[in-house]
Short mmCIF file of C-alpha atoms in Angstrom, two decimals:
data_model
loop_
_atom_site.label_atom_id
_atom_site.label_comp_id
_atom_site.label_asym_id
_atom_site.label_seq_id
_atom_site.Cartn_x
_atom_site.Cartn_y
_atom_site.Cartn_z
CA UNK N 1 104.66 -62.16 66.58
CA UNK N 2 105.03 -62.32 62.85
CA UNK N 3 102.53 -60.08 61.15
CA UNK N 4 102.10 -60.18 57.22
CA UNK N 5 101.03 -56.81 55.92
CA UNK N 6 99.74 -56.30 52.33
CA UNK N 7 98.59 -53.33 50.23
CA UNK N 8 97.70 -52.42 46.89
CA UNK N 9 95.32 -49.32 47.12
CA UNK N 10 97.05 -45.87 47.82
CA UNK N 11 94.83 -45.04 50.69
CA UNK N 12 95.69 -48.29 52.40
CA UNK N 13 99.38 -47.57 51.68
CA UNK N 14 99.24 -44.21 53.20
CA UNK N 15 97.60 -45.45 56.48
CA UNK N 16 100.14 -48.30 56.86
CA UNK N 17 102.90 -45.85 56.02
CA UNK N 18 102.02 -44.42 59.45
CA UNK N 19 101.46 -47.75 61.16
CA UNK N 20 104.74 -49.38 60.01
CA UNK N 21 107.07 -47.19 62.07
CA UNK N 22 105.19 -48.17 65.23
CA UNK N 23 105.29 -51.89 64.36
CA UNK N 24 109.04 -51.70 63.64
CA UNK N 25 109.90 -49.91 66.88
CA UNK N 26 107.81 -52.45 68.83
CA UNK N 27 109.83 -55.70 69.93
CA UNK N 28 106.71 -57.79 70.10
CA UNK N 29 106.49 -57.77 66.31
CA UNK N 30 108.41 -58.83 63.31
CA UNK N 31 106.72 -57.70 60.03
CA UNK N 32 106.75 -58.34 56.34
CA UNK N 33 105.15 -56.13 53.74
CA UNK N 34 103.78 -57.64 50.36
CA UNK N 35 102.58 -55.02 48.03
CA UNK N 36 101.66 -54.12 44.53
CA UNK N 37 101.63 -50.84 42.64
CA UNK N 38 100.73 -48.10 43.55
CA UNK N 39 101.23 -48.91 47.19
CA UNK N 40 104.85 -50.03 46.52
CA UNK N 41 105.81 -46.48 45.56
CA UNK N 42 104.58 -45.12 48.70
CA UNK N 43 106.47 -47.80 50.84
CA UNK N 44 109.78 -47.34 49.24
CA UNK N 45 110.98 -44.45 51.37
CA UNK N 46 110.23 -46.66 54.50
CA UNK N 47 112.39 -49.42 53.40
CA UNK N 48 115.39 -47.05 52.78
CA UNK N 49 114.71 -45.62 56.27
CA UNK N 50 114.99 -49.03 57.91
CA UNK N 51 117.77 -50.39 55.49
CA UNK N 52 120.45 -50.12 58.44
CA UNK N 53 118.03 -51.10 61.22
CA UNK N 54 118.91 -54.13 63.49
CA UNK N 55 115.49 -55.56 62.18
CA UNK N 56 115.21 -54.17 58.73
CA UNK N 57 111.76 -53.68 57.01
CA UNK N 58 111.34 -56.65 54.40
CA UNK N 59 109.37 -55.25 51.41
CA UNK N 60 108.29 -57.82 48.66
CA UNK N 61 106.50 -56.43 45.58
CA UNK N 62 104.06 -58.90 43.98
CA UNK N 63 103.80 -59.24 40.28
CA UNK N 64 101.16 -56.95 38.87
CA UNK N 65 99.54 -59.56 36.59
CA UNK N 66 95.84 -60.52 36.58
CA UNK N 67 95.47 -62.90 39.25
CA UNK N 68 93.31 -65.42 37.78
CA UNK N 69 95.16 -68.40 39.52
CA UNK N 70 96.80 -66.22 42.10
CA UNK N 71 95.70 -68.40 44.99
CA UNK N 72 97.76 -71.16 43.55
CA UNK N 73 100.80 -69.17 42.69
CA UNK N 74 104.06 -70.47 44.11
CA UNK N 75 105.03 -66.86 44.94
CA UNK N 76 102.31 -66.54 47.60
CA UNK N 77 102.93 -70.02 48.92
CA UNK N 78 106.52 -69.31 49.11
CA UNK N 79 106.11 -66.11 51.03
CA UNK N 80 103.88 -67.84 53.70
CA UNK N 81 106.23 -70.90 53.84
CA UNK N 82 109.25 -68.68 54.39
CA UNK N 83 107.76 -65.94 56.81
CA UNK N 84 105.25 -68.33 58.70
CA UNK N 85 103.29 -65.46 59.71
CA UNK N 86 101.01 -65.62 63.00
CA UNK N 87 98.43 -63.26 61.38
CA UNK N 88 97.81 -61.06 58.33
CA UNK N 89 96.70 -57.52 58.04
CA UNK N 90 95.44 -56.46 54.72
CA UNK N 91 93.75 -53.34 52.99
CA UNK N 92 90.38 -53.80 51.27
CA UNK N 93 90.95 -52.96 47.61
CA UNK N 94 88.82 -53.47 44.57
CA UNK N 95 87.04 -53.89 42.55
CA UNK N 96 89.37 -56.67 40.88
CA UNK N 97 91.68 -59.09 42.63
CA UNK N 98 95.12 -58.65 43.90
CA UNK N 99 97.52 -59.22 46.96
CA UNK N 100 95.00 -58.27 49.47
CA UNK N 101 92.40 -60.70 48.34
CA UNK N 102 94.76 -63.60 47.62
CA UNK N 103 96.39 -63.17 51.08
CA UNK N 104 92.96 -63.18 52.73
CA UNK N 105 92.05 -66.37 50.88
CA UNK N 106 95.23 -67.99 51.58
CA UNK N 107 94.93 -67.11 55.41
CA UNK N 108 91.34 -68.49 55.58
CA UNK N 109 92.44 -71.58 53.84
CA UNK N 110 95.30 -72.29 56.44
CA UNK N 111 93.70 -71.12 59.75
CA UNK N 112 95.73 -67.99 60.07
CA UNK N 113 94.21 -64.89 61.83
CA UNK N 114 93.15 -62.28 59.31
CA UNK N 115 92.53 -58.34 59.80
CA UNK N 116 91.73 -55.84 57.35
CA UNK N 117 91.68 -51.92 57.30
CA UNK N 118 88.54 -50.77 55.92
CA UNK N 119 88.66 -47.33 54.26
CA UNK N 120 85.13 -46.96 53.35
CA UNK N 121 81.93 -47.76 55.31
CA UNK N 122 80.96 -51.36 54.82
CA UNK N 123 83.47 -52.05 52.07
CA UNK N 124 84.49 -55.55 51.54
CA UNK N 125 86.18 -57.14 48.55
CA UNK N 126 84.86 -60.75 48.27
CA UNK N 127 86.56 -61.42 44.71
CA UNK N 128 88.63 -64.24 46.15
CA UNK N 129 85.79 -65.67 48.25
CA UNK N 130 87.33 -64.69 51.72
CA UNK N 131 86.72 -61.82 54.29
CA UNK N 132 88.77 -61.02 57.24
CA UNK N 133 88.08 -62.17 60.68
CA UNK N 134 88.28 -58.56 62.05
CA UNK N 135 87.86 -55.34 60.28
CA UNK N 136 89.29 -52.02 61.53
CA UNK N 137 86.58 -49.52 60.41
CA UNK N 138 86.34 -45.46 60.38
CA UNK N 139 83.39 -44.96 62.90
CA UNK N 140 80.28 -46.32 64.82
CA UNK N 141 78.19 -46.01 61.29
CA UNK N 142 80.90 -48.13 59.54
CA UNK N 143 80.61 -50.67 62.35
CA UNK N 144 76.77 -50.67 61.90
CA UNK N 145 76.89 -51.04 58.34
CA UNK N 146 79.53 -53.78 58.22
CA UNK N 147 77.92 -55.83 61.03
CA UNK N 148 74.80 -55.88 59.09
CA UNK N 149 76.34 -57.09 55.86
CA UNK N 150 78.94 -59.24 57.40
CA UNK N 151 77.88 -60.51 60.84
CA UNK N 152 80.73 -63.04 61.02
CA UNK N 153 83.16 -60.26 61.00
CA UNK N 154 84.16 -58.42 64.24
CA UNK N 155 84.17 -54.77 63.35
CA UNK N 156 86.16 -52.31 65.51
CA UNK N 157 85.88 -48.50 65.02
CA UNK N 158 89.32 -46.78 65.22
CA UNK N 159 88.99 -43.67 63.36
CA UNK N 160 91.50 -42.97 60.38
CA UNK N 161 95.00 -43.96 60.50
CA UNK N 162 95.85 -42.05 57.42
CA UNK N 163 94.95 -38.79 59.23
CA UNK N 164 97.02 -39.53 62.36
CA UNK N 165 99.66 -36.81 61.42
CA UNK N 166 97.06 -34.18 61.00
CA UNK N 167 97.49 -33.47 64.73
CA UNK N 168 100.97 -32.20 63.84
CA UNK N 169 99.75 -29.98 61.27
CA UNK N 170 98.19 -26.32 62.00
CA UNK N 171 95.67 -25.77 59.11
CA UNK N 172 95.02 -22.18 60.23
CA UNK N 173 98.60 -21.13 60.05
CA UNK N 174 99.03 -23.06 56.70
CA UNK N 175 95.95 -21.43 55.44
CA UNK N 176 97.16 -17.90 56.46
CA UNK N 177 100.61 -18.63 55.00
CA UNK N 178 99.46 -20.24 51.46
CA UNK N 179 96.49 -18.07 50.45
CA UNK N 180 98.15 -14.66 49.70
CA UNK N 181 100.52 -16.52 47.44
CA UNK N 182 97.79 -18.47 45.49
CA UNK N 183 95.44 -15.88 44.92
CA UNK N 184 95.73 -11.95 44.07
CA UNK N 185 93.65 -10.28 46.54
CA UNK N 186 94.48 -6.74 45.44
CA UNK N 187 91.18 -6.10 43.71
CA UNK N 188 89.04 -7.34 46.46
CA UNK N 189 87.95 -4.02 47.52
CA UNK N 190 86.73 -3.26 43.99
CA UNK N 191 85.24 -6.59 43.07
CA UNK N 192 84.85 -8.33 46.23
CA UNK N 193 86.81 -11.15 47.87
CA UNK N 194 87.32 -13.92 45.60
CA UNK N 195 86.16 -17.22 46.89
CA UNK N 196 88.77 -20.06 46.46
CA UNK N 197 87.00 -23.10 45.17
CA UNK N 198 88.90 -26.60 44.93
CA UNK N 199 87.77 -29.08 42.60
CA UNK N 200 89.12 -32.48 43.17
CA UNK N 201 89.06 -35.08 40.32
CA UNK N 202 88.42 -38.76 40.39
CA UNK N 203 89.70 -41.35 37.78
CA UNK N 204 86.20 -42.37 36.57
CA UNK N 205 85.69 -40.86 33.16
CA UNK N 206 84.10 -43.96 32.15
CA UNK N 207 81.42 -43.88 34.90
CA UNK N 208 78.00 -42.51 33.59
CA UNK N 209 77.22 -39.19 35.07
CA UNK N 210 80.55 -38.33 36.18
CA UNK N 211 81.63 -35.70 33.57
CA UNK N 212 78.21 -34.54 33.34
CA UNK N 213 78.52 -33.46 37.10
CA UNK N 214 81.71 -31.65 36.09
CA UNK N 215 79.68 -29.72 33.20
CA UNK N 216 76.88 -28.92 35.57
CA UNK N 217 79.38 -27.65 38.04
CA UNK N 218 80.56 -25.32 35.04
CA UNK N 219 77.17 -24.24 33.98
CA UNK N 220 76.30 -23.21 37.67
CA UNK N 221 79.49 -21.44 38.42
CA UNK N 222 78.92 -19.27 35.06
CA UNK N 223 75.98 -17.88 36.66
CA UNK N 224 77.48 -17.03 40.21
CA UNK N 225 77.74 -13.31 40.91
CA UNK N 226 80.62 -13.88 43.31
CA UNK N 227 84.37 -13.51 42.17
CA UNK N 228 85.98 -16.85 42.60
CA UNK N 229 89.12 -18.84 41.65
CA UNK N 230 88.81 -22.50 40.75
CA UNK N 231 91.83 -24.73 41.43
CA UNK N 232 91.68 -28.10 39.90
CA UNK N 233 93.62 -31.04 41.46
CA UNK N 234 93.55 -34.13 39.21
CA UNK N 235 93.54 -37.51 40.80
CA UNK N 236 96.85 -39.17 40.48
CA UNK N 237 95.26 -41.98 38.52
CA UNK N 238 93.24 -39.66 36.34
CA UNK N 239 94.03 -40.45 32.70
CA UNK N 240 95.63 -37.64 30.40
CA UNK N 241 92.23 -37.61 28.54
CA UNK N 242 90.32 -36.96 31.46
CA UNK N 243 92.81 -34.40 32.83
CA UNK N 244 92.91 -32.32 29.54
CA UNK N 245 89.12 -32.62 29.22
CA UNK N 246 88.33 -31.30 32.66
CA UNK N 247 90.99 -28.64 32.58
CA UNK N 248 89.96 -27.51 29.15
CA UNK N 249 86.26 -27.08 29.99
CA UNK N 250 87.16 -24.98 33.17
CA UNK N 251 89.54 -22.75 31.17
CA UNK N 252 87.18 -22.31 28.38
CA UNK N 253 84.54 -21.03 30.88
CA UNK N 254 86.49 -19.10 33.22
CA UNK N 255 90.00 -18.38 31.62
CA UNK N 256 92.65 -17.04 33.90
CA UNK N 257 90.36 -17.72 37.12
CA UNK N 258 91.25 -21.35 36.72
CA UNK N 259 94.70 -22.97 37.77
CA UNK N 260 96.15 -26.36 38.47
CA UNK N 261 96.90 -27.25 41.99
CA UNK N 262 100.54 -27.40 42.36
CA UNK N 263 100.83 -28.32 46.18
CA UNK N 264 102.65 -31.65 46.72
CA UNK N 265 100.95 -32.22 50.24
CA UNK N 266 97.19 -32.69 50.10
CA UNK N 267 96.64 -30.73 53.32
CA UNK N 268 98.23 -27.58 51.96
CA UNK N 269 95.86 -27.92 49.08
CA UNK N 270 92.48 -28.26 51.16
CA UNK N 271 93.27 -25.63 53.48
CA UNK N 272 93.70 -22.77 51.12
CA UNK N 273 90.19 -23.78 49.89
CA UNK N 274 87.02 -22.05 50.95
CA UNK N 275 84.89 -24.88 49.46
CA UNK N 276 86.32 -28.36 48.75
CA UNK N 277 84.26 -29.62 45.90
CA UNK N 278 84.09 -33.06 44.16
CA UNK N 279 81.55 -35.69 43.10
CA UNK N 280 82.31 -37.83 46.02
CA UNK N 281 86.20 -37.88 46.50
CA UNK N 282 87.80 -38.94 49.80
CA UNK N 283 89.46 -35.51 49.75
CA UNK N 284 86.30 -34.27 51.37
CA UNK N 285 86.86 -36.62 54.07
CA UNK N 286 90.62 -35.48 54.52
CA UNK N 287 89.09 -32.04 54.75
CA UNK N 288 86.92 -33.02 57.58
CA UNK N 289 89.68 -34.29 59.67
CA UNK N 290 91.64 -31.00 59.12
CA UNK N 291 88.62 -29.18 60.24
CA UNK N 292 88.08 -31.47 63.17
CA UNK N 293 91.58 -31.04 64.53
CA UNK N 294 91.75 -27.50 64.01
CA UNK N 295 90.57 -25.15 66.90
CA UNK N 296 87.79 -23.62 64.62
CA UNK N 297 86.31 -24.48 61.38
CA UNK N 298 87.65 -22.66 58.36
CA UNK N 299 85.94 -24.12 55.36
CA UNK N 300 83.26 -26.79 53.84
CA UNK N 301 83.22 -29.91 52.05
CA UNK N 302 80.64 -30.25 49.28
CA UNK N 303 79.60 -33.28 47.39
CA UNK N 304 78.08 -32.72 43.94
CA UNK N 305 75.58 -35.52 44.46
CA UNK N 306 72.65 -35.19 41.92
CA UNK N 307 73.42 -37.11 38.70
CA UNK N 308 71.03 -40.12 38.73
CA UNK N 309 73.53 -42.34 36.67
CA UNK N 310 76.37 -41.52 38.82
CA UNK N 311 74.59 -42.29 42.04
CA UNK N 312 72.96 -45.49 40.67
CA UNK N 313 76.49 -46.74 39.86
CA UNK N 314 77.91 -45.70 43.30
CA UNK N 315 74.96 -47.51 45.05
CA UNK N 316 75.71 -50.72 43.12
CA UNK N 317 79.33 -50.66 43.87
CA UNK N 318 79.10 -49.64 47.47
CA UNK N 319 75.86 -51.69 48.25
CA UNK N 320 74.84 -48.67 50.12
CA UNK N 321 71.62 -46.57 49.46
CA UNK N 322 72.84 -43.32 50.96
CA UNK N 323 76.37 -41.82 51.18
CA UNK N 324 77.37 -41.96 55.11
CA UNK N 325 79.27 -38.74 54.94
CA UNK N 326 76.07 -37.10 53.85
CA UNK N 327 73.67 -38.88 56.01
CA UNK N 328 75.73 -38.35 59.23
CA UNK N 329 75.72 -34.45 58.20
CA UNK N 330 79.43 -34.30 57.88
CA UNK N 331 79.50 -32.45 54.67
CA UNK N 332 77.08 -30.60 52.36
CA UNK N 333 75.38 -32.14 49.38
CA UNK N 334 74.09 -30.74 46.24
CA UNK N 335 71.14 -32.89 45.51
CA UNK N 336 69.78 -30.86 42.54
CA UNK N 337 72.07 -29.03 40.16
CA UNK N 338 69.56 -26.15 40.37
CA UNK N 339 70.31 -25.82 44.10
CA UNK N 340 74.19 -25.70 43.72
CA UNK N 341 75.03 -21.87 44.23
CA UNK N 342 72.55 -21.99 47.14
CA UNK N 343 74.44 -24.70 48.84
CA UNK N 344 77.73 -22.93 48.08
CA UNK N 345 76.47 -19.87 49.62
CA UNK N 346 75.67 -21.85 52.82
CA UNK N 347 78.97 -23.37 52.80
CA UNK N 348 80.58 -20.01 53.05
CA UNK N 349 78.67 -19.01 56.25
CA UNK N 350 80.29 -19.35 59.54
CA UNK N 351 77.16 -21.10 61.34
CA UNK N 352 77.15 -23.97 58.90
CA UNK N 353 81.01 -24.34 58.91
CA UNK N 354 80.87 -24.50 62.60
CA UNK N 355 77.92 -27.00 62.76
CA UNK N 356 79.88 -29.31 60.35
CA UNK N 357 82.84 -28.89 62.70
CA UNK N 358 80.92 -29.85 65.57
CA UNK N 359 79.51 -32.95 63.97
CA UNK N 360 82.82 -33.92 62.91
CA UNK N 361 83.97 -33.87 66.44
CA UNK N 362 81.07 -35.79 67.64
CA UNK N 363 81.11 -38.85 65.12
CA UNK N 364 84.96 -39.14 64.00
CA UNK N 365 86.94 -41.30 66.52
CA UNK N 366 90.11 -39.44 67.33
CA UNK N 367 92.89 -40.49 64.66
CA UNK N 368 95.51 -40.25 67.43
CA UNK N 369 94.31 -43.39 68.99
CA UNK N 370 93.88 -45.41 65.89
CA UNK N 371 97.08 -47.21 65.81
CA UNK N 372 97.11 -48.05 69.44
CA UNK N 373 93.73 -49.54 69.07
CA UNK N 374 94.83 -51.60 66.08
CA UNK N 375 98.03 -52.79 67.53
CA UNK N 376 96.62 -53.87 70.90
CA UNK N 377 93.79 -55.81 69.40
CA UNK N 378 96.15 -57.76 67.09
CA UNK N 379 98.46 -58.44 70.07
CA UNK N 380 95.77 -59.42 72.48
CA UNK N 381 94.20 -61.81 69.94
CA UNK N 382 97.89 -63.34 69.50
CA UNK N 383 98.31 -63.77 73.32
CA UNK N 384 94.79 -65.29 73.89
CA UNK N 385 95.76 -67.76 71.19
CA UNK N 386 99.06 -68.52 72.71
CA UNK N 387 97.44 -69.21 76.19
CA UNK N 388 94.92 -71.65 74.88
#
């Protein structure tokens, strides 16, 4: 079977980075990958790894221009003509138009089976006027939301592919290893054990309410009686302006108690925290999986979800009224700025951490089976079509 895979969004690329080796080692599949930055940078090591393989990985970078006429581009038509895919598997990126949307549209116009990997509950990009035949989604809540919005799309809960390698990571051991090198605990008997807070930035300076959320965090932490260290991890796509603005605000308020996150691996970054803080970053979801796969809970994720303008923007963008991670009680939410420190204190307690840990185990499908479910579905559909 010939499967054309596309990616533009980094989250999609990270998931497909784990999927592609399985497909490359499976004699039933021949694959080709079309990508755009920033996904291409993530795939580059895979191409090198399979360069000498009997069946090398074909990676094609699509021009990063604005795609006002992308559906008519010779580039795309040539790819389909040359490779002749039996099906396509895309990411769901947005809000603008790129390779994922173009390929879905082309597949729909030419009767080719289409699949998409959904990274957020109910998310679909309809910019090209096409949606997939089948969506692989995170959990049963994502199935419910997607089916309600797009009843014509078959929705299958598979868990999160990007977290499949978390099963080989020991968060408790990593936490014990990294924390002593991160924070000086020598004064903890005198001043109390410092709490390690991780703030995970997002590249949305222009979105109303986002920086106001960071300012509110600074105001409330200035009132906290607990000793703490604040680690700031900028998003890779944050502008220099936003990065400087955020770090300067933190440093002016807390001085040497603020430091930049220098961990390369997001897992190492998350496990050292006692509280993982953000407006609504997917890092909170990453942290859920680290806890879910651990033998015991070790921290809490907290969304700072109280700025009306930010919430209104997100609701319009996501077409959801409630944040699923909050409504499913998988992480904590600060609903009013004045309640922030109270929520932080709750998140530091073992009973609350254990409750969130149990909720994650109950609601999140095992990531270890996600690839098998996806591959078997695509292959089964292909075989059924051949038998007709």
